[in-house]
């Protein structure tokens, strides 16, 4: 419990964050690469060129949902609430286009790049957070 | 490179990544949008996730600096750009808008393929379409 924020889950957030950090550290020190999900996904799908073997990209892409499934089976987990299909598709297009254009997402820029103190990643992370905050604010104004 | 060496780090990294995303609640779009709802009912959980992940990765970068090659690979393949360009910022902004609309970024979307496939499949399909669209419309042609 976090005083003032009854809905927050700081402990789960921190534990999950440490696991994500370990995952990214394993990719860096084990394979010598950035654990950036958008880039690995594009590589696996054959959309992006790159030096990462497509077999390795697929290993990550398959491992990720399996890890999610392991937690799902081991804990009492409530189904999440999602936006409707039209919004999911519009958002998916923007996320796909934007992460390729901006060379990364929350994992590559937000975790790997920020921790490396990369100027590009710090600017990208500040930008997508500000854009996300503005979007949620505007949607709440128009009642979407 | 043997298949084990090629697959072990990415599969293990993906698995830990998926665990972390699910433990931390980042596979719940409402929790992610709660973090972006800075001017409403703000949920700081995502800050703890990022904090935990960046903490571990900051240590990993210090270890990386003393290594000549990754444990399971021949050499490090890391981004080396330091310049800021309009593409980075515009791409990050588009990504942030999509992130704010649906509360999904690439990692949680891939994890959700097993947790909530009905919603994750259209999002991931649209995301791949967006990545492809970016490649087709914007990718610089390299003379070969």
PDB file of C-alpha atoms in Angstrom:
ATOM      1  CA  UNK A   1       0.000   0.000   0.000  1.00  0.00           C
ATOM      2  CA  UNK A   2       1.189   3.423  -0.909  1.00  0.00           C
ATOM      3  CA  UNK A   3      -0.226   6.282   1.184  1.00  0.00           C
ATOM      4  CA  UNK A   4      -2.460   8.471  -0.979  1.00  0.00           C
ATOM      5  CA  UNK A   5      -2.651   5.910  -3.786  1.00  0.00           C
ATOM      6  CA  UNK A   6      -4.989   3.088  -2.667  1.00  0.00           C
ATOM      7  CA  UNK A   7      -4.989   1.454  -6.128  1.00  0.00           C
ATOM      8  CA  UNK A   8      -1.212   1.396  -6.582  1.00  0.00           C
ATOM      9  CA  UNK A   9       0.738  -1.862  -6.285  1.00  0.00           C
ATOM     10  CA  UNK A  10       4.268  -0.603  -5.552  1.00  0.00           C
ATOM     11  CA  UNK A  11       5.651  -3.936  -4.296  1.00  0.00           C
ATOM     12  CA  UNK A  12       4.384  -5.985  -7.259  1.00  0.00           C
ATOM     13  CA  UNK A  13       5.586  -3.173  -9.515  1.00  0.00           C
ATOM     14  CA  UNK A  14       9.070  -3.224  -8.008  1.00  0.00           C
ATOM     15  CA  UNK A  15       9.369  -7.036  -8.084  1.00  0.00           C
ATOM     16  CA  UNK A  16       8.117  -7.118 -11.676  1.00  0.00           C
ATOM     17  CA  UNK A  17      10.486  -4.304 -12.578  1.00  0.00           C
ATOM     18  CA  UNK A  18      13.467  -6.166 -11.082  1.00  0.00           C
ATOM     19  CA  UNK A  19      12.500  -9.240 -13.149  1.00  0.00           C
ATOM     20  CA  UNK A  20      12.285  -7.109 -16.301  1.00  0.00           C
ATOM     21  CA  UNK A  21      15.691  -5.648 -15.451  1.00  0.00           C
ATOM     22  CA  UNK A  22      17.130  -9.160 -15.030  1.00  0.00           C
ATOM     23  CA  UNK A  23      15.593 -10.157 -18.366  1.00  0.00           C
ATOM     24  CA  UNK A  24      17.202  -7.186 -20.102  1.00  0.00           C
ATOM     25  CA  UNK A  25      20.520  -7.816 -18.292  1.00  0.00           C
ATOM     26  CA  UNK A  26      20.498 -11.432 -19.461  1.00  0.00           C
ATOM     27  CA  UNK A  27      19.989 -10.294 -23.058  1.00  0.00           C
ATOM     28  CA  UNK A  28      22.774  -7.713 -22.740  1.00  0.00           C
ATOM     29  CA  UNK A  29      25.393  -9.809 -20.982  1.00  0.00           C
ATOM     30  CA  UNK A  30      24.334 -13.152 -22.485  1.00  0.00           C
ATOM     31  CA  UNK A  31      23.632 -12.258 -26.108  1.00  0.00           C
ATOM     32  CA  UNK A  32      25.219  -8.798 -26.289  1.00  0.00           C
ATOM     33  CA  UNK A  33      21.977  -7.135 -27.360  1.00  0.00           C
ATOM     34  CA  UNK A  34      19.280  -4.704 -26.321  1.00  0.00           C
ATOM     35  CA  UNK A  35      16.073  -6.348 -25.086  1.00  0.00           C
ATOM     36  CA  UNK A  36      13.846  -4.033 -27.089  1.00  0.00           C
ATOM     37  CA  UNK A  37      10.544  -5.735 -27.752  1.00  0.00           C
ATOM     38  CA  UNK A  38       9.494  -3.671 -30.782  1.00  0.00           C
ATOM     39  CA  UNK A  39      12.831  -4.219 -32.520  1.00  0.00           C
ATOM     40  CA  UNK A  40      12.941  -7.950 -31.751  1.00  0.00           C
ATOM     41  CA  UNK A  41       9.344  -8.328 -32.934  1.00  0.00           C
ATOM     42  CA  UNK A  42      10.095  -6.535 -36.209  1.00  0.00           C
ATOM     43  CA  UNK A  43      13.186  -8.694 -36.651  1.00  0.00           C
ATOM     44  CA  UNK A  44      11.241 -11.904 -35.966  1.00  0.00           C
ATOM     45  CA  UNK A  45       8.479 -10.880 -38.369  1.00  0.00           C
ATOM     46  CA  UNK A  46      11.071 -10.160 -41.062  1.00  0.00           C
ATOM     47  CA  UNK A  47      10.155  -6.459 -41.155  1.00  0.00           C
ATOM     48  CA  UNK A  48      13.520  -5.240 -39.905  1.00  0.00           C
ATOM     49  CA  UNK A  49      16.965  -6.138 -41.102  1.00  0.00           C
ATOM     50  CA  UNK A  50      19.547  -6.651 -38.432  1.00  0.00           C
ATOM     51  CA  UNK A  51      22.375  -8.743 -37.160  1.00  0.00           C
ATOM     52  CA  UNK A  52      20.191 -10.625 -34.672  1.00  0.00           C
ATOM     53  CA  UNK A  53      19.461 -14.145 -35.885  1.00  0.00           C
ATOM     54  CA  UNK A  54      15.757 -14.591 -36.570  1.00  0.00           C
ATOM     55  CA  UNK A  55      15.902 -17.818 -34.541  1.00  0.00           C
ATOM     56  CA  UNK A  56      17.055 -15.780 -31.539  1.00  0.00           C
ATOM     57  CA  UNK A  57      14.313 -13.184 -32.096  1.00  0.00           C
ATOM     58  CA  UNK A  58      11.708 -15.931 -32.179  1.00  0.00           C
ATOM     59  CA  UNK A  59      13.149 -17.436 -29.000  1.00  0.00           C
ATOM     60  CA  UNK A  60      12.457 -14.170 -27.187  1.00  0.00           C
ATOM     61  CA  UNK A  61       9.019 -13.727 -28.795  1.00  0.00           C
ATOM     62  CA  UNK A  62       7.936 -17.219 -27.717  1.00  0.00           C
ATOM     63  CA  UNK A  63       9.557 -17.031 -24.282  1.00  0.00           C
ATOM     64  CA  UNK A  64       7.765 -13.810 -23.332  1.00  0.00           C
ATOM     65  CA  UNK A  65       4.149 -15.064 -23.384  1.00  0.00           C
ATOM     66  CA  UNK A  66       5.280 -18.333 -21.766  1.00  0.00           C
ATOM     67  CA  UNK A  67       6.659 -16.349 -18.824  1.00  0.00           C
ATOM     68  CA  UNK A  68       3.378 -14.452 -18.634  1.00  0.00           C
ATOM     69  CA  UNK A  69       1.494 -17.760 -18.698  1.00  0.00           C
ATOM     70  CA  UNK A  70       3.636 -19.157 -15.852  1.00  0.00           C
ATOM     71  CA  UNK A  71       2.636 -16.229 -13.607  1.00  0.00           C
ATOM     72  CA  UNK A  72      -0.958 -16.502 -14.790  1.00  0.00           C
ATOM     73  CA  UNK A  73      -1.068 -20.165 -13.716  1.00  0.00           C
ATOM     74  CA  UNK A  74       0.807 -19.634 -10.437  1.00  0.00           C
ATOM     75  CA  UNK A  75      -1.201 -16.693  -9.117  1.00  0.00           C
ATOM     76  CA  UNK A  76      -4.824 -15.690  -8.861  1.00  0.00           C
ATOM     77  CA  UNK A  77      -5.057 -13.418 -11.824  1.00  0.00           C
ATOM     78  CA  UNK A  78      -8.023 -11.347 -12.909  1.00  0.00           C
ATOM     79  CA  UNK A  79      -8.745 -10.819 -16.585  1.00  0.00           C
ATOM     80  CA  UNK A  80      -7.871  -7.288 -17.661  1.00  0.00           C
ATOM     81  CA  UNK A  81     -10.259  -4.826 -19.292  1.00  0.00           C
ATOM     82  CA  UNK A  82      -9.293  -3.726 -22.807  1.00  0.00           C
ATOM     83  CA  UNK A  83     -10.469  -1.055 -25.215  1.00  0.00           C
ATOM     84  CA  UNK A  84     -12.829  -2.071 -28.029  1.00  0.00           C
ATOM     85  CA  UNK A  85     -11.529  -3.414 -31.330  1.00  0.00           C
ATOM     86  CA  UNK A  86     -11.573  -0.112 -33.274  1.00  0.00           C
ATOM     87  CA  UNK A  87      -9.448   1.623 -30.624  1.00  0.00           C
ATOM     88  CA  UNK A  88      -7.169  -1.412 -30.249  1.00  0.00           C
ATOM     89  CA  UNK A  89      -6.516  -1.428 -33.984  1.00  0.00           C
ATOM     90  CA  UNK A  90      -5.944   2.341 -34.209  1.00  0.00           C
ATOM     91  CA  UNK A  91      -3.603   2.161 -31.209  1.00  0.00           C
ATOM     92  CA  UNK A  92      -1.787  -0.874 -32.609  1.00  0.00           C
ATOM     93  CA  UNK A  93      -1.103   0.898 -35.908  1.00  0.00           C
ATOM     94  CA  UNK A  94       0.286   3.949 -34.072  1.00  0.00           C
ATOM     95  CA  UNK A  95       2.415   1.825 -31.732  1.00  0.00           C
ATOM     96  CA  UNK A  96       3.825  -0.211 -34.618  1.00  0.00           C
ATOM     97  CA  UNK A  97       4.531   2.773 -36.858  1.00  0.00           C
ATOM     98  CA  UNK A  98       5.839   4.972 -34.038  1.00  0.00           C
ATOM     99  CA  UNK A  99       8.159   2.422 -32.418  1.00  0.00           C
ATOM    100  CA  UNK A 100       9.842   1.671 -35.753  1.00  0.00           C
ATOM    101  CA  UNK A 101      10.108   5.328 -36.688  1.00  0.00           C
ATOM    102  CA  UNK A 102      11.433   6.217 -33.231  1.00  0.00           C
ATOM    103  CA  UNK A 103      13.727   3.158 -33.039  1.00  0.00           C
ATOM    104  CA  UNK A 104      12.268   1.695 -29.861  1.00  0.00           C
ATOM    105  CA  UNK A 105       9.612   1.416 -27.210  1.00  0.00           C
ATOM    106  CA  UNK A 106       9.249   1.225 -23.426  1.00  0.00           C
ATOM    107  CA  UNK A 107      11.749  -1.626 -23.143  1.00  0.00           C
ATOM    108  CA  UNK A 108      14.494  -0.583 -25.573  1.00  0.00           C
ATOM    109  CA  UNK A 109      14.413   3.146 -24.859  1.00  0.00           C
ATOM    110  CA  UNK A 110      12.660   3.241 -21.464  1.00  0.00           C
ATOM    111  CA  UNK A 111      14.592   0.480 -19.677  1.00  0.00           C
ATOM    112  CA  UNK A 112      17.756  -0.307 -21.650  1.00  0.00           C
ATOM    113  CA  UNK A 113      18.512   3.159 -23.025  1.00  0.00           C
ATOM    114  CA  UNK A 114      17.601   5.236 -19.963  1.00  0.00           C
ATOM    115  CA  UNK A 115      19.741   2.997 -17.722  1.00  0.00           C
ATOM    116  CA  UNK A 116      22.623   3.495 -20.171  1.00  0.00           C
ATOM    117  CA  UNK A 117      22.020   7.282 -19.933  1.00  0.00           C
ATOM    118  CA  UNK A 118      21.563   7.409 -23.706  1.00  0.00           C
ATOM    119  CA  UNK A 119      20.518  10.913 -24.720  1.00  0.00           C
ATOM    120  CA  UNK A 120      18.331   9.575 -27.547  1.00  0.00           C
ATOM    121  CA  UNK A 121      16.530   7.148 -25.250  1.00  0.00           C
ATOM    122  CA  UNK A 122      15.967   9.720 -22.504  1.00  0.00           C
ATOM    123  CA  UNK A 123      14.437  12.140 -25.029  1.00  0.00           C
ATOM    124  CA  UNK A 124      12.336   9.368 -26.622  1.00  0.00           C
ATOM    125  CA  UNK A 125      11.076   8.172 -23.228  1.00  0.00           C
ATOM    126  CA  UNK A 126      10.153  11.705 -22.115  1.00  0.00           C
ATOM    127  CA  UNK A 127       8.381  12.196 -25.454  1.00  0.00           C
ATOM    128  CA  UNK A 128       6.284   9.030 -25.454  1.00  0.00           C
ATOM    129  CA  UNK A 129       5.359   9.520 -21.804  1.00  0.00           C
ATOM    130  CA  UNK A 130       4.284  13.118 -22.444  1.00  0.00           C
ATOM    131  CA  UNK A 131       2.321  12.036 -25.536  1.00  0.00           C
ATOM    132  CA  UNK A 132       0.667   9.228 -23.567  1.00  0.00           C
ATOM    133  CA  UNK A 133      -0.257  11.566 -20.710  1.00  0.00           C
ATOM    134  CA  UNK A 134      -1.688  14.132 -23.175  1.00  0.00           C
ATOM    135  CA  UNK A 135      -3.661  11.412 -24.980  1.00  0.00           C
ATOM    136  CA  UNK A 136      -5.218  10.040 -21.792  1.00  0.00           C
ATOM    137  CA  UNK A 137      -6.037  13.612 -20.687  1.00  0.00           C
ATOM    138  CA  UNK A 138      -7.713  14.493 -23.996  1.00  0.00           C
ATOM    139  CA  UNK A 139      -9.635  11.219 -24.023  1.00  0.00           C
ATOM    140  CA  UNK A 140     -10.913  11.891 -20.512  1.00  0.00           C
ATOM    141  CA  UNK A 141     -12.049  15.386 -21.620  1.00  0.00           C
ATOM    142  CA  UNK A 142     -14.051  14.025 -24.527  1.00  0.00           C
ATOM    143  CA  UNK A 143     -15.290  11.112 -22.441  1.00  0.00           C
ATOM    144  CA  UNK A 144     -13.720   8.395 -24.561  1.00  0.00           C
TER     145      UNK A 144
ATOM    146  CA  UNK B   1      27.155 -20.939 -32.980  1.00  0.00           C
ATOM    147  CA  UNK B   2      25.188 -23.870 -31.605  1.00  0.00           C
ATOM    148  CA  UNK B   3      21.426 -23.645 -31.385  1.00  0.00           C
ATOM    149  CA  UNK B   4      21.575 -23.725 -27.589  1.00  0.00           C
ATOM    150  CA  UNK B   5      23.921 -20.740 -27.456  1.00  0.00           C
ATOM    151  CA  UNK B   6      21.719 -18.953 -29.973  1.00  0.00           C
ATOM    152  CA  UNK B   7      18.471 -19.674 -28.145  1.00  0.00           C
ATOM    153  CA  UNK B   8      19.262 -19.865 -24.438  1.00  0.00           C
ATOM    154  CA  UNK B   9      19.706 -16.125 -23.690  1.00  0.00           C
ATOM    155  CA  UNK B  10      16.719 -14.881 -25.732  1.00  0.00           C
ATOM    156  CA  UNK B  11      14.318 -17.565 -24.499  1.00  0.00           C
ATOM    157  CA  UNK B  12      15.339 -17.067 -20.862  1.00  0.00           C
ATOM    158  CA  UNK B  13      15.230 -13.290 -21.280  1.00  0.00           C
ATOM    159  CA  UNK B  14      11.799 -13.412 -22.900  1.00  0.00           C
ATOM    160  CA  UNK B  15      10.498 -15.727 -20.188  1.00  0.00           C
ATOM    161  CA  UNK B  16      11.733 -13.473 -17.352  1.00  0.00           C
ATOM    162  CA  UNK B  17      10.422 -10.435 -19.230  1.00  0.00           C
ATOM    163  CA  UNK B  18       6.950 -11.967 -19.525  1.00  0.00           C
ATOM    164  CA  UNK B  19       6.992 -12.901 -15.828  1.00  0.00           C
ATOM    165  CA  UNK B  20       7.976  -9.379 -14.843  1.00  0.00           C
ATOM    166  CA  UNK B  21       5.337  -7.715 -16.996  1.00  0.00           C
ATOM    167  CA  UNK B  22       2.616  -9.944 -15.538  1.00  0.00           C
ATOM    168  CA  UNK B  23       3.735  -9.736 -11.885  1.00  0.00           C
ATOM    169  CA  UNK B  24       3.901  -5.941 -12.096  1.00  0.00           C
ATOM    170  CA  UNK B  25       0.417  -5.583 -13.573  1.00  0.00           C
ATOM    171  CA  UNK B  26       1.731  -4.031 -16.789  1.00  0.00           C
ATOM    172  CA  UNK B  27      -0.357  -6.511 -18.784  1.00  0.00           C
ATOM    173  CA  UNK B  28      -3.410  -4.649 -17.437  1.00  0.00           C
ATOM    174  CA  UNK B  29      -4.082  -1.697 -19.765  1.00  0.00           C
ATOM    175  CA  UNK B  30      -6.074   0.049 -17.041  1.00  0.00           C
ATOM    176  CA  UNK B  31      -3.043   0.116 -14.770  1.00  0.00           C
ATOM    177  CA  UNK B  32      -0.846   1.519 -17.525  1.00  0.00           C
ATOM    178  CA  UNK B  33      -3.424   4.149 -18.462  1.00  0.00           C
ATOM    179  CA  UNK B  34      -3.719   4.913 -14.723  1.00  0.00           C
ATOM    180  CA  UNK B  35      -0.040   5.898 -14.750  1.00  0.00           C
ATOM    181  CA  UNK B  36      -0.602   8.134 -17.775  1.00  0.00           C
ATOM    182  CA  UNK B  37      -3.675   9.676 -16.086  1.00  0.00           C
ATOM    183  CA  UNK B  38      -1.461  12.215 -14.351  1.00  0.00           C
ATOM    184  CA  UNK B  39      -4.208  14.846 -14.144  1.00  0.00           C
ATOM    185  CA  UNK B  40      -6.852  12.361 -12.977  1.00  0.00           C
ATOM    186  CA  UNK B  41      -6.689   9.330 -10.703  1.00  0.00           C
ATOM    187  CA  UNK B  42      -2.920   8.805 -10.990  1.00  0.00           C
ATOM    188  CA  UNK B  43      -1.528   5.310 -10.352  1.00  0.00           C
ATOM    189  CA  UNK B  44       2.250   5.464  -9.777  1.00  0.00           C
ATOM    190  CA  UNK B  45       2.819   1.672 -10.090  1.00  0.00           C
ATOM    191  CA  UNK B  46       4.562   1.938 -13.482  1.00  0.00           C
ATOM    192  CA  UNK B  47       7.181   4.227 -11.957  1.00  0.00           C
ATOM    193  CA  UNK B  48       8.156   1.410  -9.563  1.00  0.00           C
ATOM    194  CA  UNK B  49       8.384  -1.015 -12.500  1.00  0.00           C
ATOM    195  CA  UNK B  50      10.635   1.318 -14.460  1.00  0.00           C
ATOM    196  CA  UNK B  51      12.650   2.096 -11.349  1.00  0.00           C
ATOM    197  CA  UNK B  52      13.283  -1.578 -10.568  1.00  0.00           C
ATOM    198  CA  UNK B  53      14.182  -2.422 -14.161  1.00  0.00           C
ATOM    199  CA  UNK B  54      16.486   0.597 -14.615  1.00  0.00           C
ATOM    200  CA  UNK B  55      18.229  -0.189 -11.306  1.00  0.00           C
ATOM    201  CA  UNK B  56      19.172  -3.714 -12.411  1.00  0.00           C
ATOM    202  CA  UNK B  57      20.119  -2.558 -15.913  1.00  0.00           C
ATOM    203  CA  UNK B  58      22.307   0.270 -14.621  1.00  0.00           C
ATOM    204  CA  UNK B  59      24.355  -2.404 -12.828  1.00  0.00           C
ATOM    205  CA  UNK B  60      24.343  -4.576 -15.968  1.00  0.00           C
ATOM    206  CA  UNK B  61      25.787  -1.710 -18.061  1.00  0.00           C
ATOM    207  CA  UNK B  62      28.644  -1.335 -15.559  1.00  0.00           C
ATOM    208  CA  UNK B  63      29.400  -5.043 -15.871  1.00  0.00           C
ATOM    209  CA  UNK B  64      29.106  -4.836 -19.664  1.00  0.00           C
ATOM    210  CA  UNK B  65      31.720  -2.083 -19.764  1.00  0.00           C
ATOM    211  CA  UNK B  66      34.301  -4.527 -18.343  1.00  0.00           C
ATOM    212  CA  UNK B  67      33.472  -7.350 -20.758  1.00  0.00           C
ATOM    213  CA  UNK B  68      35.016  -7.842 -24.183  1.00  0.00           C
ATOM    214  CA  UNK B  69      32.252 -10.105 -25.506  1.00  0.00           C
ATOM    215  CA  UNK B  70      28.903 -11.446 -24.310  1.00  0.00           C
ATOM    216  CA  UNK B  71      28.822 -14.777 -22.457  1.00  0.00           C
ATOM    217  CA  UNK B  72      26.965 -16.600 -25.258  1.00  0.00           C
ATOM    218  CA  UNK B  73      28.071 -14.598 -28.271  1.00  0.00           C
ATOM    219  CA  UNK B  74      30.987 -13.346 -30.311  1.00  0.00           C
ATOM    220  CA  UNK B  75      30.535  -9.600 -29.900  1.00  0.00           C
ATOM    221  CA  UNK B  76      28.266  -6.905 -28.535  1.00  0.00           C
ATOM    222  CA  UNK B  77      25.789  -5.455 -31.067  1.00  0.00           C
ATOM    223  CA  UNK B  78      24.578  -2.249 -29.430  1.00  0.00           C
ATOM    224  CA  UNK B  79      23.143   1.055 -30.697  1.00  0.00           C
ATOM    225  CA  UNK B  80      25.822   3.729 -31.009  1.00  0.00           C
ATOM    226  CA  UNK B  81      23.888   6.766 -32.255  1.00  0.00           C
ATOM    227  CA  UNK B  82      23.955   9.829 -30.012  1.00  0.00           C
ATOM    228  CA  UNK B  83      22.334  12.482 -32.233  1.00  0.00           C
ATOM    229  CA  UNK B  84      18.759  13.650 -31.774  1.00  0.00           C
ATOM    230  CA  UNK B  85      16.717  13.754 -34.964  1.00  0.00           C
ATOM    231  CA  UNK B  86      13.094  14.672 -35.777  1.00  0.00           C
ATOM    232  CA  UNK B  87      12.339  11.056 -36.645  1.00  0.00           C
ATOM    233  CA  UNK B  88      13.154   9.879 -33.126  1.00  0.00           C
ATOM    234  CA  UNK B  89      10.892  12.473 -31.539  1.00  0.00           C
ATOM    235  CA  UNK B  90       7.997  12.182 -34.008  1.00  0.00           C
ATOM    236  CA  UNK B  91       8.132   8.379 -33.790  1.00  0.00           C
ATOM    237  CA  UNK B  92       8.157   8.430 -29.993  1.00  0.00           C
ATOM    238  CA  UNK B  93       5.212  10.878 -30.003  1.00  0.00           C
ATOM    239  CA  UNK B  94       3.142   8.626 -32.331  1.00  0.00           C
ATOM    240  CA  UNK B  95       3.988   5.623 -30.181  1.00  0.00           C
ATOM    241  CA  UNK B  96       2.962   7.556 -27.047  1.00  0.00           C
ATOM    242  CA  UNK B  97      -0.425   8.443 -28.550  1.00  0.00           C
ATOM    243  CA  UNK B  98      -1.110   4.782 -29.358  1.00  0.00           C
ATOM    244  CA  UNK B  99       0.135   3.755 -25.902  1.00  0.00           C
ATOM    245  CA  UNK B 100      -2.233   6.247 -24.279  1.00  0.00           C
ATOM    246  CA  UNK B 101      -5.229   5.145 -26.360  1.00  0.00           C
ATOM    247  CA  UNK B 102      -5.044   1.439 -25.527  1.00  0.00           C
ATOM    248  CA  UNK B 103      -2.679   1.214 -22.544  1.00  0.00           C
ATOM    249  CA  UNK B 104      -0.578  -1.321 -24.449  1.00  0.00           C
ATOM    250  CA  UNK B 105       3.023  -1.209 -25.587  1.00  0.00           C
ATOM    251  CA  UNK B 106       4.761  -4.028 -27.502  1.00  0.00           C
ATOM    252  CA  UNK B 107       5.911  -6.163 -24.505  1.00  0.00           C
ATOM    253  CA  UNK B 108       2.560  -6.359 -22.700  1.00  0.00           C
ATOM    254  CA  UNK B 109       0.797  -6.820 -26.049  1.00  0.00           C
ATOM    255  CA  UNK B 110       2.887  -9.927 -26.808  1.00  0.00           C
ATOM    256  CA  UNK B 111       2.370 -11.223 -23.245  1.00  0.00           C
ATOM    257  CA  UNK B 112      -1.372 -10.686 -23.686  1.00  0.00           C
ATOM    258  CA  UNK B 113      -1.395 -13.032 -26.676  1.00  0.00           C
ATOM    259  CA  UNK B 114      -1.774 -15.841 -24.139  1.00  0.00           C
ATOM    260  CA  UNK B 115      -3.471 -13.897 -21.325  1.00  0.00           C
ATOM    261  CA  UNK B 116      -6.186 -12.138 -23.358  1.00  0.00           C
ATOM    262  CA  UNK B 117      -5.902 -13.345 -26.962  1.00  0.00           C
ATOM    263  CA  UNK B 118      -9.238 -11.906 -28.087  1.00  0.00           C
ATOM    264  CA  UNK B 119      -7.917  -8.388 -27.489  1.00  0.00           C
ATOM    265  CA  UNK B 120      -4.214  -8.925 -28.059  1.00  0.00           C
ATOM    266  CA  UNK B 121      -4.493 -10.535 -31.499  1.00  0.00           C
ATOM    267  CA  UNK B 122      -6.102  -7.528 -33.254  1.00  0.00           C
ATOM    268  CA  UNK B 123      -3.708  -5.156 -31.477  1.00  0.00           C
ATOM    269  CA  UNK B 124      -0.585  -7.147 -32.381  1.00  0.00           C
ATOM    270  CA  UNK B 125      -1.810  -7.631 -35.972  1.00  0.00           C
ATOM    271  CA  UNK B 126      -2.357  -3.867 -36.297  1.00  0.00           C
ATOM    272  CA  UNK B 127       1.034  -3.206 -34.683  1.00  0.00           C
ATOM    273  CA  UNK B 128       2.812  -5.425 -37.223  1.00  0.00           C
ATOM    274  CA  UNK B 129       0.855  -3.687 -40.001  1.00  0.00           C
ATOM    275  CA  UNK B 130       1.997  -0.319 -38.612  1.00  0.00           C
ATOM    276  CA  UNK B 131       5.616  -1.525 -38.566  1.00  0.00           C
ATOM    277  CA  UNK B 132       5.333  -2.698 -42.149  1.00  0.00           C
ATOM    278  CA  UNK B 133       3.677   0.584 -43.180  1.00  0.00           C
ATOM    279  CA  UNK B 134       6.545   2.524 -41.625  1.00  0.00           C
ATOM    280  CA  UNK B 135       9.079   0.419 -43.498  1.00  0.00           C
ATOM    281  CA  UNK B 136       7.277   0.781 -46.824  1.00  0.00           C
ATOM    282  CA  UNK B 137       6.689   4.534 -46.546  1.00  0.00           C
ATOM    283  CA  UNK B 138       9.782   5.778 -44.761  1.00  0.00           C
ATOM    284  CA  UNK B 139      12.713   3.426 -44.889  1.00  0.00           C
ATOM    285  CA  UNK B 140      15.709   4.990 -46.561  1.00  0.00           C
ATOM    286  CA  UNK B 141      16.749   3.050 -49.586  1.00  0.00           C
ATOM    287  CA  UNK B 142      20.327   1.951 -49.213  1.00  0.00           C
ATOM    288  CA  UNK B 143      22.248   1.689 -52.448  1.00  0.00           C
ATOM    289  CA  UNK B 144      23.651  -1.771 -52.864  1.00  0.00           C
TER     290      UNK B 144
END
